[in-house]
Coordinates of C-alpha atoms and ligand atoms in Angstrom, one line a residue:
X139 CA 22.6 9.2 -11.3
X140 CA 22.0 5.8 -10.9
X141 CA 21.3 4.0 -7.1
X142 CA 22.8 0.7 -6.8
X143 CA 21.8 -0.2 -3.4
X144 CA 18.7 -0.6 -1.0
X145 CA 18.1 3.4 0.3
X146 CA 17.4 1.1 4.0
X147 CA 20.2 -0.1 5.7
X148 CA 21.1 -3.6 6.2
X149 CA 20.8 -4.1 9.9
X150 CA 17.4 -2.9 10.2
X151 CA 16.2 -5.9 7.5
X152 CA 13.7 -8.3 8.6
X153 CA 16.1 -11.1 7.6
X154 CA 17.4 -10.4 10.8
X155 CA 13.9 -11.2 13.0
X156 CA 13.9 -14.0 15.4
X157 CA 11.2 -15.4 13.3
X158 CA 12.2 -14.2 9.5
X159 CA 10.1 -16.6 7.5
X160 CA 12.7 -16.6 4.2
X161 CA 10.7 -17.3 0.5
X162 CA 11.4 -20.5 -0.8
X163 CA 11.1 -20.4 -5.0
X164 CA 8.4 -22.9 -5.3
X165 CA 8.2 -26.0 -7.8
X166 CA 5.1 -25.9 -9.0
X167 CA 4.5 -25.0 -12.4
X168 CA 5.1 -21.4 -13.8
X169 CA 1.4 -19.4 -13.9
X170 CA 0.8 -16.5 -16.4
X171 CA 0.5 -13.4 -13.7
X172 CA -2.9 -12.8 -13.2
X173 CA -3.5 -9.1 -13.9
X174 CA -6.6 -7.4 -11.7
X175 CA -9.6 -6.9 -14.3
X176 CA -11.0 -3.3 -14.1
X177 CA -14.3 -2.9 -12.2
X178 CA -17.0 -2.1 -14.6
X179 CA -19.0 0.9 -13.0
X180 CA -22.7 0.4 -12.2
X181 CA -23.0 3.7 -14.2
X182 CA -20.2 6.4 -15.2
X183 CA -21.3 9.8 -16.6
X184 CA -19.2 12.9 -17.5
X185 CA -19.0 13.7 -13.8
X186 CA -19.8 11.0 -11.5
X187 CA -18.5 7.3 -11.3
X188 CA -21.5 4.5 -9.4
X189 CA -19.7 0.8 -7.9
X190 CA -20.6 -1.7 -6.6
X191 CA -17.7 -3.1 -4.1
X192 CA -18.5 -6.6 -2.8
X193 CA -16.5 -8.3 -0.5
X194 CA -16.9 -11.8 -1.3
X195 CA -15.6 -15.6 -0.2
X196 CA -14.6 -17.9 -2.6
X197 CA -12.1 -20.3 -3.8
X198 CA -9.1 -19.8 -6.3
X199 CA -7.1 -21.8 -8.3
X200 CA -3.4 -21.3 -6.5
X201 CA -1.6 -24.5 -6.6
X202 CA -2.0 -27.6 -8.7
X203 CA -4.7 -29.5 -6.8
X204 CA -7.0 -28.1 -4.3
X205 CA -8.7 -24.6 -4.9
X206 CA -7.5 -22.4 -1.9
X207 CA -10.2 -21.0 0.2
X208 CA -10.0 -17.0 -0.4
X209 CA -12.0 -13.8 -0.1
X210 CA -11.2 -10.9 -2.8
X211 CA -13.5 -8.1 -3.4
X212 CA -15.8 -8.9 -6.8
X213 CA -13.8 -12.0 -7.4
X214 CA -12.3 -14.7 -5.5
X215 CA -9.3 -13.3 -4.3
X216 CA -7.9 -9.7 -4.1
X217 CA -10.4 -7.8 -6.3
X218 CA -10.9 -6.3 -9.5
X219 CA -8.8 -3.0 -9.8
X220 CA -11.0 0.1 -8.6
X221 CA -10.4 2.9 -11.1
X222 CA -11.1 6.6 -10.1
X223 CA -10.9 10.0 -12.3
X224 CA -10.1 13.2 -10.2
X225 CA -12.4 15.4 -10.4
X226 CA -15.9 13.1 -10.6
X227 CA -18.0 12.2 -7.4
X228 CA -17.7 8.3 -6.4
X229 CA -20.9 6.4 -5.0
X230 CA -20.0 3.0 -4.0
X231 CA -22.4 0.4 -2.3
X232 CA -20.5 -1.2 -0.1
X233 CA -21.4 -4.9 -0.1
X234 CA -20.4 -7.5 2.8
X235 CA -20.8 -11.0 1.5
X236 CA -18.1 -12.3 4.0
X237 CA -19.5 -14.3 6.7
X238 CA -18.3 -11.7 9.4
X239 CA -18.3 -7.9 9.8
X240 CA -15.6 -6.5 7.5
X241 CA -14.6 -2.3 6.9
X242 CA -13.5 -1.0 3.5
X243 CA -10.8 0.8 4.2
X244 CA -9.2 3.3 0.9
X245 CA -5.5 3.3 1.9
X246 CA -4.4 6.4 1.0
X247 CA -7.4 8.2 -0.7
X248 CA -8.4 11.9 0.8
X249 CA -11.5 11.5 1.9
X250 CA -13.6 12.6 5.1
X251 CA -13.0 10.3 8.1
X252 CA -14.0 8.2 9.9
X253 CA -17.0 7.0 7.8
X254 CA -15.9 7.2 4.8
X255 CA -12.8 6.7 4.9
X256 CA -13.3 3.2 6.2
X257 CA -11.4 2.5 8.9
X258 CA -12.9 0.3 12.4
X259 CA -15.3 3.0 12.9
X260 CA -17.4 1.9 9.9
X261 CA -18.4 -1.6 10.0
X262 CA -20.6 -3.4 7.4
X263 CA -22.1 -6.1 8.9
X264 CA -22.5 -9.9 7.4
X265 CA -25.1 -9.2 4.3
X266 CA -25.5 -5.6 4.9
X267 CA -25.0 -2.7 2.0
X268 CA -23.8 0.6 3.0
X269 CA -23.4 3.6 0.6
X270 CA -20.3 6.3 0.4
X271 CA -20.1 9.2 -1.8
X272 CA -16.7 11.4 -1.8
X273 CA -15.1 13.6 -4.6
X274 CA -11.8 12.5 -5.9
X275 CA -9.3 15.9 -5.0
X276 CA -5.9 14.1 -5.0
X277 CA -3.5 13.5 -8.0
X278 CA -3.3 10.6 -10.1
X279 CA -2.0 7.5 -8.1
X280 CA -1.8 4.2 -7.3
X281 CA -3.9 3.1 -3.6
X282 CA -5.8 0.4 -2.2
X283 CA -8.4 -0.7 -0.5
X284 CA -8.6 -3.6 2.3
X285 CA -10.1 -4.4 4.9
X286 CA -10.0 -2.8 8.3
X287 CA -12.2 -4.7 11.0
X288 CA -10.1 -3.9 14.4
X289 CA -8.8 -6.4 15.5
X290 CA -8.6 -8.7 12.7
X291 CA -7.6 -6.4 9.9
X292 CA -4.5 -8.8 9.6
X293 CA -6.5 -11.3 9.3
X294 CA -9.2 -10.0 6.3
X295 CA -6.3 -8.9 4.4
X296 CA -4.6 -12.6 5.2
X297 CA -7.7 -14.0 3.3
X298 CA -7.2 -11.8 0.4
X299 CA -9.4 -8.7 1.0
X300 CA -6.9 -6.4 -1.2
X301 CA -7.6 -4.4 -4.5
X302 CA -6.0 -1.9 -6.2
X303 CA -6.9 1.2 -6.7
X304 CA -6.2 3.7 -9.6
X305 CA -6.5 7.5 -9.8
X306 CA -6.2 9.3 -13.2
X307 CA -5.7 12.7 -13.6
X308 CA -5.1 14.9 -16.5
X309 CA -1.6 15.8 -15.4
X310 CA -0.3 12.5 -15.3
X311 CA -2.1 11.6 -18.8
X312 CA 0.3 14.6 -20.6
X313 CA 3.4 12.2 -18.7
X314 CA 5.2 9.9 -21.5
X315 CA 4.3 6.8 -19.2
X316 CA 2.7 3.8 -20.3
X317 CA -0.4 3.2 -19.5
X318 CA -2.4 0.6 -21.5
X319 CA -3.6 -1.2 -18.5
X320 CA -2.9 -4.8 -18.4
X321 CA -0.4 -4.6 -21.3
X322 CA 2.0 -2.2 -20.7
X323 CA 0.5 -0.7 -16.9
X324 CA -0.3 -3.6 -14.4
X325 CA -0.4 -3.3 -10.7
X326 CA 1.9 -6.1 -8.7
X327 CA 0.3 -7.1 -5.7
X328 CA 3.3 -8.2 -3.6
X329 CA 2.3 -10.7 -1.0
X330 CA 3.8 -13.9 0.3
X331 CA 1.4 -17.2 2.3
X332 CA 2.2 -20.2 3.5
X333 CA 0.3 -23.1 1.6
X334 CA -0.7 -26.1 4.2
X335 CA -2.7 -29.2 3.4
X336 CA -5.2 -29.0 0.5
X337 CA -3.9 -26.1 -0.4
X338 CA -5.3 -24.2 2.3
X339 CA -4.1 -21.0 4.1
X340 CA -4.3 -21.4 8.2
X341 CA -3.5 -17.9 9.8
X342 CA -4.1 -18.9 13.0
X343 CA -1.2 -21.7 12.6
X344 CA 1.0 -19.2 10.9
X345 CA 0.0 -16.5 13.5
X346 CA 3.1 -14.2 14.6
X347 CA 2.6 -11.3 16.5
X348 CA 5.3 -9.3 14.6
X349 CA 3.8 -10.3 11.6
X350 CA 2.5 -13.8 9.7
X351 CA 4.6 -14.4 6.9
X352 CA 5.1 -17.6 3.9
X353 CA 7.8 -19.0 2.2
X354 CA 5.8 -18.6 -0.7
X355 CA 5.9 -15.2 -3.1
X356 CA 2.2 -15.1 -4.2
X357 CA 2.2 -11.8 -7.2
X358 CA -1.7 -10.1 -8.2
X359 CA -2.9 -13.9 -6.6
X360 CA -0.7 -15.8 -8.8
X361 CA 2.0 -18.0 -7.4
X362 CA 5.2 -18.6 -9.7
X363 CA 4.2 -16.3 -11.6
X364 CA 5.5 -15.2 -15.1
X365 CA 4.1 -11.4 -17.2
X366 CA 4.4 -11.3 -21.6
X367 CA 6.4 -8.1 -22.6
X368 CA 5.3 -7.1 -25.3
X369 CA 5.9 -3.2 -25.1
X370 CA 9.8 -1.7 -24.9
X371 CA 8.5 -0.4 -21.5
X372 CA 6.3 -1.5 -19.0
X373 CA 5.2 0.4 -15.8
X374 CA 4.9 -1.3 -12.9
X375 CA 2.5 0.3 -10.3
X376 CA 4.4 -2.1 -7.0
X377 CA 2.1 -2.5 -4.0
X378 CA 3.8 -4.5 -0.8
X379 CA 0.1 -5.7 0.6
X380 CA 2.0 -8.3 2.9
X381 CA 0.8 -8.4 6.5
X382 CA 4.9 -8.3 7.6
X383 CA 7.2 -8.8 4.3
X384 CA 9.4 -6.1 2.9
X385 CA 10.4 -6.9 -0.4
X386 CA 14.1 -6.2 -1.7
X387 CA 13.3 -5.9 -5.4
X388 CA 16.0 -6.1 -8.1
X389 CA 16.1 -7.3 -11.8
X390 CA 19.1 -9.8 -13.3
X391 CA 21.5 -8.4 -15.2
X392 CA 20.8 -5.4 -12.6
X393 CA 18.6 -3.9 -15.0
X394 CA 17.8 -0.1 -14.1
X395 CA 14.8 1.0 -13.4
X396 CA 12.9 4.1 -13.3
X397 CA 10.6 4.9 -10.1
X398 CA 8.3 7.5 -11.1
X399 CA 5.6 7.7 -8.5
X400 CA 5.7 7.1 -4.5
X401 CA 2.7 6.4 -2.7
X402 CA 0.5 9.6 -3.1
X403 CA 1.7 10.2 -6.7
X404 CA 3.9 11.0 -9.5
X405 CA 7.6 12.2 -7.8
X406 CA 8.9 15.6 -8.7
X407 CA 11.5 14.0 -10.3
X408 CA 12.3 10.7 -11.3
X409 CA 14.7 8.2 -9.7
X410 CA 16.7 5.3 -11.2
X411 CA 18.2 2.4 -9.2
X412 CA 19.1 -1.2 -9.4
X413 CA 17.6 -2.4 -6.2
X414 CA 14.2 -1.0 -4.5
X415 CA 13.3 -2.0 -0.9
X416 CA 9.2 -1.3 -0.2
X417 CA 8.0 -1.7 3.6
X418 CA 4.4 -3.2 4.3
X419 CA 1.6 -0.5 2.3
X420 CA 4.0 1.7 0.4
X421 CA 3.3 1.5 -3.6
X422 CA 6.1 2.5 -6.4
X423 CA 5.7 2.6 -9.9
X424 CA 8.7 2.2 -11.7
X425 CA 9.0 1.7 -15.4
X426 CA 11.2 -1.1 -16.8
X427 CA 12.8 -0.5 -20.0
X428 CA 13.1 -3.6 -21.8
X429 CA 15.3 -2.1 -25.0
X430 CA 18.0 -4.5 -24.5
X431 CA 17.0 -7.9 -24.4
X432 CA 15.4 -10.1 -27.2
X433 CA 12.4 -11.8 -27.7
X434 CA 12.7 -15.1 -26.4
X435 CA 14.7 -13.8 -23.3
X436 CA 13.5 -13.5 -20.1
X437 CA 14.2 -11.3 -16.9
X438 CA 14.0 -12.1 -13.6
X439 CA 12.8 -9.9 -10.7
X440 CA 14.3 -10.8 -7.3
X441 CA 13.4 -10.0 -3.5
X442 CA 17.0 -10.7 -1.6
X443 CA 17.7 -14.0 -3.6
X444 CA 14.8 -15.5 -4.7
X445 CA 13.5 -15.6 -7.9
X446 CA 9.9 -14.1 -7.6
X447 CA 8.2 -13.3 -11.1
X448 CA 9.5 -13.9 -14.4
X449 CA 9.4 -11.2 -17.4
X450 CA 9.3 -13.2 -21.1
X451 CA 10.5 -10.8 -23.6
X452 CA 8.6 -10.9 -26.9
X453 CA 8.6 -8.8 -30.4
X454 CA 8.1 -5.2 -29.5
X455 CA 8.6 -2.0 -31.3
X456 CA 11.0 0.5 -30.7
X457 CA 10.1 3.4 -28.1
X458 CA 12.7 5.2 -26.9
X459 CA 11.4 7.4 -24.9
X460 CA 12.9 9.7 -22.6
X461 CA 11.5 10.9 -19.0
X462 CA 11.5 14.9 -18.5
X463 CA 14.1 15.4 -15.3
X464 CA 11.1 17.5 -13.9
X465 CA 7.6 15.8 -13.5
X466 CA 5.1 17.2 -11.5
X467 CA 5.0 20.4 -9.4
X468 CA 4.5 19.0 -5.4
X469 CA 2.5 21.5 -2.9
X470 CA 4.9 22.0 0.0
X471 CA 2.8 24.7 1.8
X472 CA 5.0 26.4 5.1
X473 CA 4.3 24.9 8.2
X474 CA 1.6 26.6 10.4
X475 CA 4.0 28.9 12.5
X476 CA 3.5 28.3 16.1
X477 CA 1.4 25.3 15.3
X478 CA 2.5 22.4 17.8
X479 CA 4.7 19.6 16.9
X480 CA 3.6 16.0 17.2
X481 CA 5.4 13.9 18.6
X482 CA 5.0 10.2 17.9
X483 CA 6.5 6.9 19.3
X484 CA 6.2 3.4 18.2
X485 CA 7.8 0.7 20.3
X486 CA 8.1 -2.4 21.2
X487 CA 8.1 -6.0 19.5
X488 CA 5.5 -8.9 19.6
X489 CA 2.6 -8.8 22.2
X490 CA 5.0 -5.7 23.6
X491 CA 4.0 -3.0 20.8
X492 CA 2.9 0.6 21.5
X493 CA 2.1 3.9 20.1
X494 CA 2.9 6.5 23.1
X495 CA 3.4 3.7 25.3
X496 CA -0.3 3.0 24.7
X497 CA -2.5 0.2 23.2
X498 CA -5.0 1.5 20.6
X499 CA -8.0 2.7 22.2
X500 CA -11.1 2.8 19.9
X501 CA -13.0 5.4 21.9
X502 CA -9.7 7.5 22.6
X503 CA -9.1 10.5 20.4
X504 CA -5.0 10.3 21.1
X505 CA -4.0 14.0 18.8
X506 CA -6.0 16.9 17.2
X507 CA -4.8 18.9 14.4
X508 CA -6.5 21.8 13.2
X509 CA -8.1 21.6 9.6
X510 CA -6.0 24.2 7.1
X511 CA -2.9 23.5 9.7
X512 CA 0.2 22.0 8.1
X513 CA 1.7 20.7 11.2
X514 CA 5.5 18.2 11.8
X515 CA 5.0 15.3 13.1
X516 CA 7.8 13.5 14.3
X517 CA 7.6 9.8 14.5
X518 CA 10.1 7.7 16.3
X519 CA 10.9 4.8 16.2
X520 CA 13.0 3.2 19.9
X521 CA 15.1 0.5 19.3
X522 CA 14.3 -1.1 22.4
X523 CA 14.7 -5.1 21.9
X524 CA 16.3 -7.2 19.6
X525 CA 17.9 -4.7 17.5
X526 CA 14.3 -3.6 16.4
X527 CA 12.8 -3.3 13.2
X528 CA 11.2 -1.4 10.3
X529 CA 8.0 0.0 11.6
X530 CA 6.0 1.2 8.4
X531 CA 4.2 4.2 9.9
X532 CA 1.0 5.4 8.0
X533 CA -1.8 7.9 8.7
X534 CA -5.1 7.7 7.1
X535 CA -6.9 10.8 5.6
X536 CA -4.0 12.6 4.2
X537 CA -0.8 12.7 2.0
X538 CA 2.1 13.6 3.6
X539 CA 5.6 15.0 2.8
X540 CA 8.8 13.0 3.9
X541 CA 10.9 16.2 5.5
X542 CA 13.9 14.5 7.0
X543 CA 15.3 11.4 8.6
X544 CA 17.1 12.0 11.6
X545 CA 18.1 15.5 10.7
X546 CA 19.0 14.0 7.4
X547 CA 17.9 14.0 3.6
X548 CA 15.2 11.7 3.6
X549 CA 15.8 8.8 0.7
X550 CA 16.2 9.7 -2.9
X551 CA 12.5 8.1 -4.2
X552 CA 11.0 10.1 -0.7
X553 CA 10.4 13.3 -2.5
X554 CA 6.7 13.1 -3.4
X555 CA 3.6 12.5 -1.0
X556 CA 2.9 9.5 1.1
X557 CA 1.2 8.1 3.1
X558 CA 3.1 5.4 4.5
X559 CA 6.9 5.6 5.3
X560 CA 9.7 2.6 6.8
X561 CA 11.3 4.1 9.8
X562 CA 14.2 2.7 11.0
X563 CA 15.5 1.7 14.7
X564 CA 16.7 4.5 16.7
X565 CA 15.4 6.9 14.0
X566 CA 13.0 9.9 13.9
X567 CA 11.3 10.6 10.6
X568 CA 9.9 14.3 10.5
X569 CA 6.7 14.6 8.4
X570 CA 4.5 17.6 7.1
X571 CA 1.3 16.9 7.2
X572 CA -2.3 18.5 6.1
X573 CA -5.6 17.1 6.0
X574 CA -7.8 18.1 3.2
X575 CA -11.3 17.0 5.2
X576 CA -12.3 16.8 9.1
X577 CA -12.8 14.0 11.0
X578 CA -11.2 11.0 13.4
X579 CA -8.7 9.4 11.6
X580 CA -6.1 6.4 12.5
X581 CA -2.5 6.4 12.5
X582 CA -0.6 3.0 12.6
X583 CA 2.2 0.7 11.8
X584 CA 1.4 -0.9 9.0
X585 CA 2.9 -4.7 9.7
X586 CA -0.6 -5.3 9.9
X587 CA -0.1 -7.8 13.5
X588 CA 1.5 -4.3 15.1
X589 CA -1.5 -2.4 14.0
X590 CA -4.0 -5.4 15.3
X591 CA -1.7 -5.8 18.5
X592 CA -2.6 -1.6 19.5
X593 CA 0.3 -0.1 17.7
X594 CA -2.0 2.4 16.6
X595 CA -3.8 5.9 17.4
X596 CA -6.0 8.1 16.1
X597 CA -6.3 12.0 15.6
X598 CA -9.2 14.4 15.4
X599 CA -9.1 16.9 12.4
X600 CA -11.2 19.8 13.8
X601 CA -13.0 22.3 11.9
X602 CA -13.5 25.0 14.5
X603 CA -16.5 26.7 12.0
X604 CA -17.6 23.1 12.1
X605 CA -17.5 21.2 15.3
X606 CA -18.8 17.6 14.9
X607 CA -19.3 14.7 16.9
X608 CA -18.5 10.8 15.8
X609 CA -19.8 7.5 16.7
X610 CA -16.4 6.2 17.5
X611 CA -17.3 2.0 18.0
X612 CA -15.7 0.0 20.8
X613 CA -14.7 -3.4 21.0
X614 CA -17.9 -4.7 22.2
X615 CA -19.9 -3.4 19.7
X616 CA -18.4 -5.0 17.1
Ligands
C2O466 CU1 -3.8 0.5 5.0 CU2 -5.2 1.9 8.6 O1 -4.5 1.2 6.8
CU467 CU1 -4.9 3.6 5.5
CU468 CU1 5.5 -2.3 13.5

């Protein structure tokens, strides 16, 4: 079966926001997409992987003219892709070159919070190193890492403090995918910025509270940006790292595509469509099967109407591969009988947004859920102004499944973990969720102005054999 229409519904589009920014196809010359370099480990060994992770400001080449001023983590903008083998121990030095405190925050990696995982509770301060060491226990899959500084995550990531990050497992390696990174696998970094004089990004002139948005699609860093196909398929590991965009993705021609991995990893099964909506922080890898066009042609791919990256087509050989209907086995343990149910609310619009009619507290531990409990939680979404809007709801430290949207199926691609899911006005989106580590961990709408603005919480995951304390910060000691 073949999906030929967004899996969201049309009214609940940002297009329809009081202040939708629409993309505007620039004029500046095409760019060759810039694909993320690999960061080179310090040292790698049979079992454990050393980096150094700098965050870093700088200048980058965006537009003809001026250099934009940027941050990036070990390079200008962005960073270089972080790759991680399950199954090794990780020790990172986390460097902060940035003139202000900054967090390193690893969206959608299992790992102990609220230290490790990154979020506001672990700060590193202007010119400070701090070190993390964690085991990689989760599946092959595509994350990131940005910045998490509360209140001005928005802002961080705004400047360009966003990398990928890859996990590799042995499971995924036995998958016919392509994966010869940067010629046939290459992350897109979907992000769009407005470009004032010099060439210079201004977020406090752009600043929306529901979100600060461009007219201009910027892909990996690159604006206008074009990729060489030179493989019959090409997998595309999709990340929306916009502060507020959702991006309606579709091909000319309606070309098919092939998703093959949600957020957390590879999908039981995988799903073809012509048109892929992604809400802010969700990843996809699809594949794109390039069999029936020619060298010298050249595909588009689209968000709504405008043009945002081209594909040129070049002399490939044949692979005519076909995907297994089955993939990969997903754990769906049974829900903890008698465990409660969490209920969660996010509400509101501008200055007006809430989690449990609350603004995020630092200090405030807002749920518990026991470690080794699967537990539902239930996260609504009130459509009380305007019509309303996406709220792309994601919870750090864990992996979740998708169970049902309003009662119903949830969509089609929602069948493998994540850790970040679009829930619609009016609509409650059950989830079942475990947690692999203790610790305090946040939970937030990811249009990364809600998040700033207090539509956020976080949850204790107790280990009763283990009690432990945390040094949760507050605003006033950052
Ligand atoms: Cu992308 Cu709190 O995270
Ligand atoms: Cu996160
Ligand atoms: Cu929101």
């Amino acid at each position: 079966k073949t999906y030929t229409d967004y899996f969201f519904d049309e009214p609940a589009y940002n297009t329809h926001d009081g202040g939708y920014v629409p993309l505007v196809e620039p004029d500046t010359p095409e760019n060759k997409l810039v694909v993320p370099e690999l960061l080179k480990p310090d040292k790698d060994t049979a079992t454990d992987t050393y980096y150094t992770v700098e965050a870093l400001a700088g200048e980058t080449q965006l537009l003809p003219g001026a250099k934009t001023k940027t941050w990036g983590y070990n390079t200008s903008l962005l960073g270089k892709a972080i790759l991680f083998e399950k199954g090794k121990m990780i020790h990172i030095d986390l460097k902060n070159s940035l003139p202000e405190l900054t967090t390193f925050h690893w969206h959608g990696l299992n790992v102990p919070g609220p230290y490790v995982d990154g979020g506001c509770h672990a700060p590193v301060y202007p010119g400070e190193t701090k070190h993390i060491d964690f085991k990689v226990i989760q599946p092959a899959a595509t994350l990131w890492l940005h910045a998490h500084p509360c209140p001005s995550t928005a802002e961080q990531v705004w400047h360009g403090l966003a990398a990928p990050v890859i996990v590799k497992d042995v499971e995924e390696a036995k998958l016919p995918f392509p994966r010869n990174y940067g010629v046939d696998d290459i992350p897109v970094v979907l992000q769009d910025r407005k470009f004032h004089e010099d060439n210079q990004w201004d977020y406090n002139a752009d600043y929306d509270p529901d979100g600060v948005q461009g007219p201009t699609a910027m892909i990996n860093g690159t604006v206008n940006s074009y990729f060489d196909v030179t493989t019959q398929r090409v997998r595309l590991r999709f990340l929306d790292g916009a502060n507020r965009r959702e991006w309606r993705l579709h091909f000319s021609d309606d070309l098919v595509f092939t998703q093959i991995a949600s957020d957390g990893g590879i999908l039981p099964e995988p799903v073809k469509f012509t048109h892929l909506m992604l809400t802010c922080a969700e990843r996809a890898e699809v594949i794109v099967d390039f069999k029936d066009y020619k060298p010298g042609s050249e595909v588009t791919l689209y968000s709504d109407d405008v043009p945002i990256m081209k594909f040129k087509v070049h002399e490939f050989k044949p692979d005519n591969v076909e995907l297994p209907d089955h993939l990969v086995d997903i754990n769906n343990p049974e829900a903890t009988p008698d465990a409660p149910i969490h209920h969660i609310v996010m509400s509101g619009m501008d200055e007006e947004v809430m989690m449990d009619d609350k603004k995020f507290g630092m200090q405030r531990i807002d749920s518990t859920q026991q470690l080794g409990n699967v537990e539902y939680w239930d996260v609504t979404n009130t459509n009380d102004m305007e019509g309303g809007m996406v709220h792309p709801y994601h919870m750090h430290g864990t992996q979740f499944l998708v169970i049902s949207r309003n009662g119903h199926e949830p969509y089609p691609n929602e069948h493998g973990y994540k850790d970040t899911v679009g829930v619609n006005p009016g609509e409650t989106v059950r989830l079942k969720v475990w947690f692999d580590y203790a610790g305090v961990f946040m939970y937030h709408c990811h249009i990364i102005e809600h998040e700033d603005g207090g539509m956020m919480a976080q949850l204790e995951v107790i280990d009763p054999e283990h009690p432990q304390t945390y040094k949760l910060m507050d605003h006033h000691t950052l």
